[in-house]
Short mmCIF file of C-alpha atoms in Angstrom, two decimals:
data_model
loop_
_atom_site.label_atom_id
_atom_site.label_comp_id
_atom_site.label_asym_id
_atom_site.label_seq_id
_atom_site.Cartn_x
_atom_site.Cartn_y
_atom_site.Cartn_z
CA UNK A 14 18.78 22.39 42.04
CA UNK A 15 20.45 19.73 40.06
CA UNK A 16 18.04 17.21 40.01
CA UNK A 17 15.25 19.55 38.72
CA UNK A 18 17.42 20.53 36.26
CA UNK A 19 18.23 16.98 35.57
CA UNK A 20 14.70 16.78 34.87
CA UNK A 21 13.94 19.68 32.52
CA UNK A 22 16.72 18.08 30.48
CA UNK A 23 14.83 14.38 30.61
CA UNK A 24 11.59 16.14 30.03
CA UNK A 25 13.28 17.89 27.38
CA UNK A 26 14.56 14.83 25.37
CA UNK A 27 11.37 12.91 25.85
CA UNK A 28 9.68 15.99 24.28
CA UNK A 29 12.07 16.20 21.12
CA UNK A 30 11.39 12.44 20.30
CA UNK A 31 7.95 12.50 20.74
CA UNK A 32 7.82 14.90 17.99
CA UNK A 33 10.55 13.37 15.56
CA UNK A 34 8.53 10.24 15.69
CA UNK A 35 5.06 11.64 15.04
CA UNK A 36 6.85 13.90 12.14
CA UNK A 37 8.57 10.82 10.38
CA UNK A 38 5.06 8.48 11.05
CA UNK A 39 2.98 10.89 9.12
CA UNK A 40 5.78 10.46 6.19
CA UNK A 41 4.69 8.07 3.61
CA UNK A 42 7.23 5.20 3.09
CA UNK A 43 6.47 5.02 -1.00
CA UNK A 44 5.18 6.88 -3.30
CA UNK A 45 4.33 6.45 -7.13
CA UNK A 46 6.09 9.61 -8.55
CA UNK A 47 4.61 8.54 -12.33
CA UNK A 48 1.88 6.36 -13.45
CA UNK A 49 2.76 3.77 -16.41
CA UNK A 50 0.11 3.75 -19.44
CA UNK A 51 1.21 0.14 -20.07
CA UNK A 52 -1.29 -3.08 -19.35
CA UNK A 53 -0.94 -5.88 -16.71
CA UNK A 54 -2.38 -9.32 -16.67
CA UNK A 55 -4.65 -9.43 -14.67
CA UNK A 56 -4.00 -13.10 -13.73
CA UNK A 57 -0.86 -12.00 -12.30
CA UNK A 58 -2.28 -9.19 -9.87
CA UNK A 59 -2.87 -10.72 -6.36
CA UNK A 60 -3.45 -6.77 -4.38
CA UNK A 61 -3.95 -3.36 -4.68
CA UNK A 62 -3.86 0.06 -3.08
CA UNK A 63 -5.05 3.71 -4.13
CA UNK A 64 -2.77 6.68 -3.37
CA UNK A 65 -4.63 9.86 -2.92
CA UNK A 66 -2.42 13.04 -3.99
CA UNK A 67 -2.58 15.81 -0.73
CA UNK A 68 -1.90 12.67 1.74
CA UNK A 69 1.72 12.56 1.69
CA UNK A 70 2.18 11.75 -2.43
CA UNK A 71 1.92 14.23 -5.23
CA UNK A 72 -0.44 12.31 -7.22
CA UNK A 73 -3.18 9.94 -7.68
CA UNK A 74 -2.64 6.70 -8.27
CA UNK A 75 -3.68 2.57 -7.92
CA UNK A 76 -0.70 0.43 -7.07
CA UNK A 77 -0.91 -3.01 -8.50
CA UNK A 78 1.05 -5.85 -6.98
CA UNK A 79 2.03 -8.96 -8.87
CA UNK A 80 2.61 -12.78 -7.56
CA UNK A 81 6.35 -11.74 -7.47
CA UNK A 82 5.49 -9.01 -5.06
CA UNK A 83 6.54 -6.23 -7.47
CA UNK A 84 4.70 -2.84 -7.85
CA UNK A 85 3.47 -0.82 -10.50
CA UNK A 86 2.04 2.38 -10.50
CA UNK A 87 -1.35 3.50 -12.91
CA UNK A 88 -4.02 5.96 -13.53
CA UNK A 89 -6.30 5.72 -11.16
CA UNK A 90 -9.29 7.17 -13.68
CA UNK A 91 -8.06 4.17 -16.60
CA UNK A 92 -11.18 2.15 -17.29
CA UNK A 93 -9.00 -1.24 -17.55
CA UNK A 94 -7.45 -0.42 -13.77
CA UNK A 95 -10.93 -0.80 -12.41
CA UNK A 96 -11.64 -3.96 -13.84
CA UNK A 97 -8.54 -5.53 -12.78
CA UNK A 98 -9.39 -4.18 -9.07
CA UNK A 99 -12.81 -5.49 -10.11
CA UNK A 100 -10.63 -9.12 -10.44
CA UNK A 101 -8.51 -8.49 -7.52
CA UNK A 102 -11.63 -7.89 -5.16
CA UNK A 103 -13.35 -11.24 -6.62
CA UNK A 104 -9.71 -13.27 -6.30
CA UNK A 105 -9.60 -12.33 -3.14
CA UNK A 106 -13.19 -13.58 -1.74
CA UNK A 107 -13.11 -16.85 -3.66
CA UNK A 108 -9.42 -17.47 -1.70
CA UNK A 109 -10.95 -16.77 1.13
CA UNK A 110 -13.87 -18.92 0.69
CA UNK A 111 -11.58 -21.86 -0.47
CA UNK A 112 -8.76 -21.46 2.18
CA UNK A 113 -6.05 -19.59 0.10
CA UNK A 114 -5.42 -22.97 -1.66
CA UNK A 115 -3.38 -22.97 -4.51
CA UNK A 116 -3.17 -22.11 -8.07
CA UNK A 117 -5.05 -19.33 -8.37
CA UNK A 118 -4.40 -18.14 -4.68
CA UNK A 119 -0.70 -17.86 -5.12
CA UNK A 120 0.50 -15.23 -3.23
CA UNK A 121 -2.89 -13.66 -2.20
CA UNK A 122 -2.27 -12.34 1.41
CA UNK A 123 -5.11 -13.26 3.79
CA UNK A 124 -6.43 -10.61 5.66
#
């Protein structure tokens, strides 16, 4: 009788952290929680992402990230955000094409 109950316990454990870790993997790690209306060179932006408000962060936004690996947070609907995707997108091809060499591919992660 011990050793089944020795096994519910296990069982029971193994259960409990299966669901803790789905929970906290379905948790975002950052989120923009305001957008800036200021400008950024777009020289200096090397990547991007879009976060989608209802998938873990309150609102809509496109991350920006600079050579110095900093992040900023904009509109996602700004007219000037989706040309300097527009630039990021282009960077990003002609590094690849050229082997990530240096100047302009400072900092561009390959993929």
């Amino acid at each position: 009788m011990t050793s089944l109950g020795g096994a519910k316990l296990f069982f029971c454990i193994l259960f409990v952290t299966y669901c803790c870790t789905v929970t906290f993997s379905q948790i975002p790690s950052d989120c923009c929680l305001e957008v800036g209306n200021n400008f950024i060179n777009k020289q200096n932006v090397v990547d991007y992402f879009h976060q989608i408000s209802g998938h873990g962060c309150a609102i809509d936004a496109t991350i920006l990230v600079n050579r110095q690996d900093r992040k900023f947070c904009f509109p996602s609907d700004q007219p000037w955000v989706h040309e300097v995707v527009k630039h990021v997108v282009a960077l990003k091809k002609h590094c690849k094409r050229h082997g990530y060499k240096p100047p302009p591919c400072k900092k561009v992660k390959q993929k």
